[in-house]
């Protein structure tokens, strides 16, 4: 029987190590933790980076897991309690709203789509499970930023920035790029208990979302609908409150199944 391949064992060890480091790890930290020569560790990291399994932050130089890991499949998502508990409620929300439904959770300062139900019609649609979406330009992202303190990196202090001093990435002409304006939105989200965005990520599309909480009362994700602005927004530019009620009902039901109280 052939023996084990040392380089693959080392690559697996690096991936496991990176999975445990929320803010990424430096080459020195990886080398020291795994007792590998820096040259060996660097060679493996560069290979993993080439295939998309590892990313390197251009500013800090620290390494973290890359989006390519998601291309291996979403089997681990199937076992995710959030997704498992939300399956039936997501289907019900799609049926009630007539729109596509997404469930997302926080992953490396982005929204990771863990479940997606197609809009219940005959139009051609693409499955979004495993996609990473920006926090500031999506309704689920705004919900996570408003209710999950881990969603905003410690070094980011939007409330203290002067208007226009820092710009967030713009995806359309409607994207909120000012950290100060975004923080004002998040205050409103916390007051309302739900979030929405109009054409901030995709021209012509609107999304509405509400937080999902677990038995500890911690926001562990968000559920929302996405669809055409003509269907989800009223003539005065405000969200369709009937759709908001559908989304909030689903979020409360999932939270209840996760043990959140009182419900």
PDB file of C-alpha atoms in Angstrom:
ATOM      1  CA  UNK A   1       0.000   0.000   0.000  1.00  0.00           C
ATOM      2  CA  UNK A   2       1.366   3.450  -0.862  1.00  0.00           C
ATOM      3  CA  UNK A   3       2.220   5.716   2.064  1.00  0.00           C
ATOM      4  CA  UNK A   4       0.719   9.076   2.923  1.00  0.00           C
ATOM      5  CA  UNK A   5       1.711  12.134   0.887  1.00  0.00           C
ATOM      6  CA  UNK A   6       3.367  14.597   3.229  1.00  0.00           C
ATOM      7  CA  UNK A   7       2.737  17.698   1.111  1.00  0.00           C
ATOM      8  CA  UNK A   8      -1.026  17.041   1.091  1.00  0.00           C
ATOM      9  CA  UNK A   9      -1.026  16.492   4.866  1.00  0.00           C
ATOM     10  CA  UNK A  10       0.774  19.802   5.312  1.00  0.00           C
ATOM     11  CA  UNK A  11      -1.632  21.608   2.979  1.00  0.00           C
ATOM     12  CA  UNK A  12      -4.583  20.187   4.920  1.00  0.00           C
ATOM     13  CA  UNK A  13      -2.985  21.295   8.187  1.00  0.00           C
ATOM     14  CA  UNK A  14      -2.579  24.828   6.845  1.00  0.00           C
ATOM     15  CA  UNK A  15      -6.228  24.939   5.720  1.00  0.00           C
ATOM     16  CA  UNK A  16      -7.404  23.750   9.133  1.00  0.00           C
ATOM     17  CA  UNK A  17      -5.216  26.335  10.820  1.00  0.00           C
ATOM     18  CA  UNK A  18      -6.528  29.152   8.618  1.00  0.00           C
ATOM     19  CA  UNK A  19     -10.084  28.050   9.338  1.00  0.00           C
ATOM     20  CA  UNK A  20      -9.444  28.735  13.026  1.00  0.00           C
ATOM     21  CA  UNK A  21      -7.978  32.202  12.473  1.00  0.00           C
ATOM     22  CA  UNK A  22     -10.814  34.719  12.122  1.00  0.00           C
ATOM     23  CA  UNK A  23      -8.591  37.591  10.964  1.00  0.00           C
ATOM     24  CA  UNK A  24      -6.052  35.595   9.022  1.00  0.00           C
ATOM     25  CA  UNK A  25      -2.530  34.492   9.906  1.00  0.00           C
ATOM     26  CA  UNK A  26       0.914  35.659   8.889  1.00  0.00           C
ATOM     27  CA  UNK A  27       3.498  33.415   7.283  1.00  0.00           C
ATOM     28  CA  UNK A  28       5.512  33.460  10.506  1.00  0.00           C
ATOM     29  CA  UNK A  29       2.481  32.399  12.575  1.00  0.00           C
ATOM     30  CA  UNK A  30       1.679  29.546  10.189  1.00  0.00           C
ATOM     31  CA  UNK A  31       5.270  28.397  10.088  1.00  0.00           C
ATOM     32  CA  UNK A  32       5.607  28.519  13.874  1.00  0.00           C
ATOM     33  CA  UNK A  33       2.254  26.862  14.616  1.00  0.00           C
ATOM     34  CA  UNK A  34       2.897  23.911  12.289  1.00  0.00           C
ATOM     35  CA  UNK A  35       6.660  23.754  12.876  1.00  0.00           C
ATOM     36  CA  UNK A  36       7.338  24.118   9.163  1.00  0.00           C
ATOM     37  CA  UNK A  37      10.255  25.956   7.543  1.00  0.00           C
ATOM     38  CA  UNK A  38       9.066  29.299   6.204  1.00  0.00           C
ATOM     39  CA  UNK A  39      10.098  28.339   2.677  1.00  0.00           C
ATOM     40  CA  UNK A  40       8.021  25.160   2.806  1.00  0.00           C
ATOM     41  CA  UNK A  41       4.999  26.942   4.259  1.00  0.00           C
ATOM     42  CA  UNK A  42       5.271  29.716   1.660  1.00  0.00           C
ATOM     43  CA  UNK A  43       5.414  27.230  -1.208  1.00  0.00           C
ATOM     44  CA  UNK A  44       2.276  25.457  -0.013  1.00  0.00           C
ATOM     45  CA  UNK A  45       0.465  28.759   0.591  1.00  0.00           C
ATOM     46  CA  UNK A  46       1.298  29.999  -2.908  1.00  0.00           C
ATOM     47  CA  UNK A  47      -0.031  26.772  -4.410  1.00  0.00           C
ATOM     48  CA  UNK A  48      -3.234  26.972  -2.377  1.00  0.00           C
ATOM     49  CA  UNK A  49      -3.540  30.618  -3.363  1.00  0.00           C
ATOM     50  CA  UNK A  50      -3.122  29.720  -7.041  1.00  0.00           C
ATOM     51  CA  UNK A  51      -6.055  27.282  -6.910  1.00  0.00           C
ATOM     52  CA  UNK A  52      -8.213  29.729  -4.954  1.00  0.00           C
ATOM     53  CA  UNK A  53      -8.271  27.909  -1.622  1.00  0.00           C
ATOM     54  CA  UNK A  54      -6.265  30.641   0.136  1.00  0.00           C
ATOM     55  CA  UNK A  55      -6.286  34.442  -0.153  1.00  0.00           C
ATOM     56  CA  UNK A  56      -3.688  36.955   0.986  1.00  0.00           C
ATOM     57  CA  UNK A  57      -4.686  40.372   2.269  1.00  0.00           C
ATOM     58  CA  UNK A  58      -2.809  42.877   0.074  1.00  0.00           C
ATOM     59  CA  UNK A  59      -2.362  45.336   2.965  1.00  0.00           C
ATOM     60  CA  UNK A  60      -1.533  43.144   5.961  1.00  0.00           C
ATOM     61  CA  UNK A  61      -0.037  40.212   4.050  1.00  0.00           C
ATOM     62  CA  UNK A  62      -1.996  37.819   6.248  1.00  0.00           C
ATOM     63  CA  UNK A  63      -3.449  34.638   4.788  1.00  0.00           C
ATOM     64  CA  UNK A  64      -7.038  33.396   5.085  1.00  0.00           C
ATOM     65  CA  UNK A  65      -9.302  30.838   3.459  1.00  0.00           C
ATOM     66  CA  UNK A  66     -10.311  31.737  -0.083  1.00  0.00           C
ATOM     67  CA  UNK A  67     -13.665  31.647  -1.801  1.00  0.00           C
ATOM     68  CA  UNK A  68     -12.496  28.681  -3.860  1.00  0.00           C
ATOM     69  CA  UNK A  69     -13.129  26.456  -0.861  1.00  0.00           C
ATOM     70  CA  UNK A  70     -16.840  26.907  -1.539  1.00  0.00           C
ATOM     71  CA  UNK A  71     -16.435  25.408  -5.007  1.00  0.00           C
ATOM     72  CA  UNK A  72     -15.713  22.055  -3.382  1.00  0.00           C
ATOM     73  CA  UNK A  73     -19.408  21.813  -2.646  1.00  0.00           C
ATOM     74  CA  UNK A  74     -21.918  22.897  -0.045  1.00  0.00           C
ATOM     75  CA  UNK A  75     -22.195  19.651   1.891  1.00  0.00           C
ATOM     76  CA  UNK A  76     -21.149  21.401   5.107  1.00  0.00           C
ATOM     77  CA  UNK A  77     -23.928  23.905   4.600  1.00  0.00           C
ATOM     78  CA  UNK A  78     -26.468  21.069   4.562  1.00  0.00           C
ATOM     79  CA  UNK A  79     -25.526  20.304   8.139  1.00  0.00           C
ATOM     80  CA  UNK A  80     -25.743  23.897   9.235  1.00  0.00           C
ATOM     81  CA  UNK A  81     -28.466  24.176  11.869  1.00  0.00           C
ATOM     82  CA  UNK A  82     -29.582  27.540  10.560  1.00  0.00           C
ATOM     83  CA  UNK A  83     -30.185  26.169   7.069  1.00  0.00           C
ATOM     84  CA  UNK A  84     -31.771  22.962   8.331  1.00  0.00           C
ATOM     85  CA  UNK A  85     -34.249  24.777  10.560  1.00  0.00           C
ATOM     86  CA  UNK A  86     -35.055  27.338   7.875  1.00  0.00           C
ATOM     87  CA  UNK A  87     -35.805  25.081   4.895  1.00  0.00           C
ATOM     88  CA  UNK A  88     -39.584  24.860   5.266  1.00  0.00           C
ATOM     89  CA  UNK A  89     -40.004  28.470   6.323  1.00  0.00           C
ATOM     90  CA  UNK A  90     -37.984  29.681   3.348  1.00  0.00           C
ATOM     91  CA  UNK A  91     -40.212  27.713   0.982  1.00  0.00           C
ATOM     92  CA  UNK A  92     -43.291  29.197   2.661  1.00  0.00           C
ATOM     93  CA  UNK A  93     -41.889  32.716   2.362  1.00  0.00           C
ATOM     94  CA  UNK A  94     -41.192  32.225  -1.349  1.00  0.00           C
ATOM     95  CA  UNK A  95     -44.745  31.018  -1.846  1.00  0.00           C
ATOM     96  CA  UNK A  96     -46.317  33.898   0.113  1.00  0.00           C
ATOM     97  CA  UNK A  97     -44.160  36.645  -1.349  1.00  0.00           C
ATOM     98  CA  UNK A  98     -43.879  35.332  -4.896  1.00  0.00           C
ATOM     99  CA  UNK A  99     -40.174  36.268  -4.788  1.00  0.00           C
ATOM    100  CA  UNK A 100     -36.848  34.498  -4.404  1.00  0.00           C
ATOM    101  CA  UNK A 101     -35.658  33.934  -0.846  1.00  0.00           C
ATOM    102  CA  UNK A 102     -32.127  33.908   0.536  1.00  0.00           C
ATOM    103  CA  UNK A 103     -30.794  33.007   3.943  1.00  0.00           C
ATOM    104  CA  UNK A 104     -27.381  34.381   4.786  1.00  0.00           C
ATOM    105  CA  UNK A 105     -24.890  34.416   7.626  1.00  0.00           C
ATOM    106  CA  UNK A 106     -21.734  36.343   8.408  1.00  0.00           C
ATOM    107  CA  UNK A 107     -18.540  35.033   6.815  1.00  0.00           C
ATOM    108  CA  UNK A 108     -15.316  37.063   6.722  1.00  0.00           C
ATOM    109  CA  UNK A 109     -17.069  40.453   6.712  1.00  0.00           C
ATOM    110  CA  UNK A 110     -19.440  39.346   3.941  1.00  0.00           C
ATOM    111  CA  UNK A 111     -22.812  37.652   3.632  1.00  0.00           C
ATOM    112  CA  UNK A 112     -22.513  33.948   2.857  1.00  0.00           C
ATOM    113  CA  UNK A 113     -25.687  32.660   1.178  1.00  0.00           C
ATOM    114  CA  UNK A 114     -26.439  29.317   2.863  1.00  0.00           C
ATOM    115  CA  UNK A 115     -29.850  28.733   1.304  1.00  0.00           C
ATOM    116  CA  UNK A 116     -31.698  30.044  -1.751  1.00  0.00           C
ATOM    117  CA  UNK A 117     -35.245  29.341  -2.883  1.00  0.00           C
ATOM    118  CA  UNK A 118     -36.119  30.282  -6.455  1.00  0.00           C
ATOM    119  CA  UNK A 119     -38.940  32.657  -7.260  1.00  0.00           C
ATOM    120  CA  UNK A 120     -42.019  30.453  -7.787  1.00  0.00           C
ATOM    121  CA  UNK A 121     -42.476  31.066 -11.497  1.00  0.00           C
ATOM    122  CA  UNK A 122     -41.106  29.699 -14.752  1.00  0.00           C
ATOM    123  CA  UNK A 123     -38.325  32.258 -15.266  1.00  0.00           C
ATOM    124  CA  UNK A 124     -34.711  31.091 -15.635  1.00  0.00           C
ATOM    125  CA  UNK A 125     -32.824  31.576 -12.347  1.00  0.00           C
ATOM    126  CA  UNK A 126     -29.349  30.887 -10.967  1.00  0.00           C
ATOM    127  CA  UNK A 127     -28.675  29.226  -7.624  1.00  0.00           C
ATOM    128  CA  UNK A 128     -26.854  31.568  -5.246  1.00  0.00           C
ATOM    129  CA  UNK A 129     -25.896  29.116  -2.480  1.00  0.00           C
ATOM    130  CA  UNK A 130     -22.257  29.681  -1.562  1.00  0.00           C
ATOM    131  CA  UNK A 131     -22.139  33.216  -2.978  1.00  0.00           C
ATOM    132  CA  UNK A 132     -20.495  35.960  -0.937  1.00  0.00           C
ATOM    133  CA  UNK A 133     -22.329  39.299  -0.959  1.00  0.00           C
ATOM    134  CA  UNK A 134     -21.300  42.710   0.406  1.00  0.00           C
ATOM    135  CA  UNK A 135     -22.680  43.638   3.812  1.00  0.00           C
ATOM    136  CA  UNK A 136     -23.343  47.309   3.126  1.00  0.00           C
ATOM    137  CA  UNK A 137     -25.249  46.856  -0.164  1.00  0.00           C
ATOM    138  CA  UNK A 138     -27.679  44.071   0.791  1.00  0.00           C
ATOM    139  CA  UNK A 139     -30.639  43.919   3.148  1.00  0.00           C
ATOM    140  CA  UNK A 140     -29.343  40.772   4.866  1.00  0.00           C
ATOM    141  CA  UNK A 141     -25.957  42.450   5.233  1.00  0.00           C
ATOM    142  CA  UNK A 142     -27.509  45.530   6.830  1.00  0.00           C
ATOM    143  CA  UNK A 143     -29.401  43.289   9.252  1.00  0.00           C
ATOM    144  CA  UNK A 144     -26.183  41.526  10.235  1.00  0.00           C
ATOM    145  CA  UNK A 145     -24.320  44.804  10.638  1.00  0.00           C
ATOM    146  CA  UNK A 146     -27.107  46.251  12.765  1.00  0.00           C
ATOM    147  CA  UNK A 147     -27.577  43.311  15.113  1.00  0.00           C
ATOM    148  CA  UNK A 148     -24.301  41.355  15.050  1.00  0.00           C
ATOM    149  CA  UNK A 149     -21.339  43.285  16.531  1.00  0.00           C
ATOM    150  CA  UNK A 150     -18.922  40.884  14.813  1.00  0.00           C
ATOM    151  CA  UNK A 151     -20.173  42.048  11.414  1.00  0.00           C
ATOM    152  CA  UNK A 152     -18.273  45.337  11.730  1.00  0.00           C
ATOM    153  CA  UNK A 153     -14.497  44.927  12.118  1.00  0.00           C
ATOM    154  CA  UNK A 154     -13.065  46.554  15.226  1.00  0.00           C
ATOM    155  CA  UNK A 155     -10.866  48.877  13.215  1.00  0.00           C
ATOM    156  CA  UNK A 156     -13.889  50.223  11.317  1.00  0.00           C
ATOM    157  CA  UNK A 157     -15.547  53.094  13.120  1.00  0.00           C
ATOM    158  CA  UNK A 158     -18.074  54.513  10.642  1.00  0.00           C
ATOM    159  CA  UNK A 159     -19.784  56.764  13.176  1.00  0.00           C
ATOM    160  CA  UNK A 160     -16.572  58.697  13.812  1.00  0.00           C
ATOM    161  CA  UNK A 161     -15.661  59.286  10.163  1.00  0.00           C
ATOM    162  CA  UNK A 162     -16.398  62.623   8.614  1.00  0.00           C
ATOM    163  CA  UNK A 163     -18.829  62.632   5.695  1.00  0.00           C
ATOM    164  CA  UNK A 164     -17.033  61.580   2.546  1.00  0.00           C
ATOM    165  CA  UNK A 165     -13.765  60.749   4.354  1.00  0.00           C
ATOM    166  CA  UNK A 166     -14.065  57.050   3.575  1.00  0.00           C
ATOM    167  CA  UNK A 167     -15.942  55.460   0.686  1.00  0.00           C
ATOM    168  CA  UNK A 168     -17.376  51.970   0.627  1.00  0.00           C
ATOM    169  CA  UNK A 169     -17.412  50.084  -2.691  1.00  0.00           C
ATOM    170  CA  UNK A 170     -20.170  51.233  -5.037  1.00  0.00           C
ATOM    171  CA  UNK A 171     -22.079  48.646  -7.081  1.00  0.00           C
ATOM    172  CA  UNK A 172     -24.676  51.014  -8.557  1.00  0.00           C
ATOM    173  CA  UNK A 173     -25.374  54.730  -8.392  1.00  0.00           C
ATOM    174  CA  UNK A 174     -27.716  53.979  -5.476  1.00  0.00           C
ATOM    175  CA  UNK A 175     -25.188  52.202  -3.250  1.00  0.00           C
ATOM    176  CA  UNK A 176     -24.647  53.899   0.105  1.00  0.00           C
ATOM    177  CA  UNK A 177     -20.891  54.510   0.135  1.00  0.00           C
ATOM    178  CA  UNK A 178     -20.614  56.882   3.104  1.00  0.00           C
ATOM    179  CA  UNK A 179     -19.901  55.111   6.431  1.00  0.00           C
ATOM    180  CA  UNK A 180     -21.746  57.879   8.244  1.00  0.00           C
ATOM    181  CA  UNK A 181     -24.858  57.458   6.080  1.00  0.00           C
ATOM    182  CA  UNK A 182     -24.609  53.689   6.507  1.00  0.00           C
ATOM    183  CA  UNK A 183     -24.456  53.992  10.293  1.00  0.00           C
ATOM    184  CA  UNK A 184     -27.585  56.172  10.185  1.00  0.00           C
ATOM    185  CA  UNK A 185     -29.296  53.404   8.223  1.00  0.00           C
ATOM    186  CA  UNK A 186     -28.212  50.809  10.770  1.00  0.00           C
ATOM    187  CA  UNK A 187     -29.734  52.828  13.605  1.00  0.00           C
ATOM    188  CA  UNK A 188     -33.004  52.805  11.678  1.00  0.00           C
ATOM    189  CA  UNK A 189     -32.683  49.053  11.083  1.00  0.00           C
ATOM    190  CA  UNK A 190     -32.253  48.457  14.813  1.00  0.00           C
ATOM    191  CA  UNK A 191     -35.293  50.619  15.540  1.00  0.00           C
ATOM    192  CA  UNK A 192     -37.478  48.903  12.914  1.00  0.00           C
ATOM    193  CA  UNK A 193     -36.244  45.342  13.353  1.00  0.00           C
ATOM    194  CA  UNK A 194     -35.784  44.835   9.594  1.00  0.00           C
ATOM    195  CA  UNK A 195     -33.798  46.230   6.673  1.00  0.00           C
ATOM    196  CA  UNK A 196     -34.182  46.924   2.992  1.00  0.00           C
ATOM    197  CA  UNK A 197     -32.156  48.249   0.094  1.00  0.00           C
ATOM    198  CA  UNK A 198     -33.328  49.594  -3.240  1.00  0.00           C
ATOM    199  CA  UNK A 199     -31.053  49.012  -6.241  1.00  0.00           C
ATOM    200  CA  UNK A 200     -27.883  49.248  -4.143  1.00  0.00           C
ATOM    201  CA  UNK A 201     -26.436  45.938  -5.353  1.00  0.00           C
ATOM    202  CA  UNK A 202     -28.240  45.418  -8.666  1.00  0.00           C
ATOM    203  CA  UNK A 203     -30.056  48.043 -10.735  1.00  0.00           C
ATOM    204  CA  UNK A 204     -33.789  47.388 -10.753  1.00  0.00           C
ATOM    205  CA  UNK A 205     -33.782  45.019  -7.750  1.00  0.00           C
ATOM    206  CA  UNK A 206     -34.898  45.457  -4.158  1.00  0.00           C
ATOM    207  CA  UNK A 207     -34.249  43.261  -1.124  1.00  0.00           C
ATOM    208  CA  UNK A 208     -35.941  43.114   2.281  1.00  0.00           C
ATOM    209  CA  UNK A 209     -34.563  41.141   5.247  1.00  0.00           C
ATOM    210  CA  UNK A 210     -35.016  40.449   8.954  1.00  0.00           C
ATOM    211  CA  UNK A 211     -32.695  38.949  11.586  1.00  0.00           C
ATOM    212  CA  UNK A 212     -32.697  35.311  12.708  1.00  0.00           C
ATOM    213  CA  UNK A 213     -31.785  34.765  16.369  1.00  0.00           C
ATOM    214  CA  UNK A 214     -30.850  31.637  18.275  1.00  0.00           C
ATOM    215  CA  UNK A 215     -31.645  30.444  21.813  1.00  0.00           C
ATOM    216  CA  UNK A 216     -29.082  32.894  23.229  1.00  0.00           C
ATOM    217  CA  UNK A 217     -30.790  35.813  21.532  1.00  0.00           C
ATOM    218  CA  UNK A 218     -27.768  36.206  19.253  1.00  0.00           C
ATOM    219  CA  UNK A 219     -28.335  37.170  15.620  1.00  0.00           C
ATOM    220  CA  UNK A 220     -26.963  34.215  13.646  1.00  0.00           C
ATOM    221  CA  UNK A 221     -28.209  35.149  10.201  1.00  0.00           C
ATOM    222  CA  UNK A 222     -30.862  36.840   8.158  1.00  0.00           C
ATOM    223  CA  UNK A 223     -33.633  35.860   5.783  1.00  0.00           C
ATOM    224  CA  UNK A 224     -34.908  38.023   2.993  1.00  0.00           C
ATOM    225  CA  UNK A 225     -36.654  38.333  -0.325  1.00  0.00           C
ATOM    226  CA  UNK A 226     -35.243  39.855  -3.497  1.00  0.00           C
ATOM    227  CA  UNK A 227     -37.120  40.949  -6.566  1.00  0.00           C
ATOM    228  CA  UNK A 228     -37.910  43.682  -9.056  1.00  0.00           C
ATOM    229  CA  UNK A 229     -38.304  47.198  -7.712  1.00  0.00           C
ATOM    230  CA  UNK A 230     -41.719  47.405  -9.402  1.00  0.00           C
ATOM    231  CA  UNK A 231     -42.980  44.553  -7.199  1.00  0.00           C
ATOM    232  CA  UNK A 232     -41.265  45.220  -3.882  1.00  0.00           C
ATOM    233  CA  UNK A 233     -41.397  49.010  -3.690  1.00  0.00           C
ATOM    234  CA  UNK A 234     -44.377  51.334  -3.755  1.00  0.00           C
ATOM    235  CA  UNK A 235     -44.779  54.384  -5.961  1.00  0.00           C
ATOM    236  CA  UNK A 236     -43.455  56.639  -3.194  1.00  0.00           C
ATOM    237  CA  UNK A 237     -40.175  54.729  -3.083  1.00  0.00           C
ATOM    238  CA  UNK A 238     -40.870  52.863   0.141  1.00  0.00           C
ATOM    239  CA  UNK A 239     -40.854  49.085   0.664  1.00  0.00           C
ATOM    240  CA  UNK A 240     -44.038  47.067   0.293  1.00  0.00           C
ATOM    241  CA  UNK A 241     -45.033  46.627   3.941  1.00  0.00           C
ATOM    242  CA  UNK A 242     -46.961  43.441   3.194  1.00  0.00           C
ATOM    243  CA  UNK A 243     -43.708  41.891   1.975  1.00  0.00           C
ATOM    244  CA  UNK A 244     -41.972  43.197   5.093  1.00  0.00           C
ATOM    245  CA  UNK A 245     -44.544  41.399   7.234  1.00  0.00           C
ATOM    246  CA  UNK A 246     -43.965  38.138   5.333  1.00  0.00           C
ATOM    247  CA  UNK A 247     -40.207  38.376   5.869  1.00  0.00           C
ATOM    248  CA  UNK A 248     -40.531  39.204   9.565  1.00  0.00           C
ATOM    249  CA  UNK A 249     -42.986  36.344  10.088  1.00  0.00           C
ATOM    250  CA  UNK A 250     -40.483  33.912   8.550  1.00  0.00           C
ATOM    251  CA  UNK A 251     -37.584  35.284  10.587  1.00  0.00           C
ATOM    252  CA  UNK A 252     -39.561  34.973  13.821  1.00  0.00           C
ATOM    253  CA  UNK A 253     -40.625  31.420  12.976  1.00  0.00           C
ATOM    254  CA  UNK A 254     -37.051  30.304  12.278  1.00  0.00           C
ATOM    255  CA  UNK A 255     -35.823  32.052  15.433  1.00  0.00           C
ATOM    256  CA  UNK A 256     -38.490  30.249  17.433  1.00  0.00           C
ATOM    257  CA  UNK A 257     -37.352  26.919  15.996  1.00  0.00           C
ATOM    258  CA  UNK A 258     -33.781  27.806  17.006  1.00  0.00           C
ATOM    259  CA  UNK A 259     -34.961  28.339  20.584  1.00  0.00           C
ATOM    260  CA  UNK A 260     -35.161  32.120  20.673  1.00  0.00           C
ATOM    261  CA  UNK A 261     -37.650  33.557  23.131  1.00  0.00           C
ATOM    262  CA  UNK A 262     -40.030  35.091  23.869  1.00  0.00           C
ATOM    263  CA  UNK A 263     -42.207  34.089  20.926  1.00  0.00           C
TER     264      UNK A 263
END
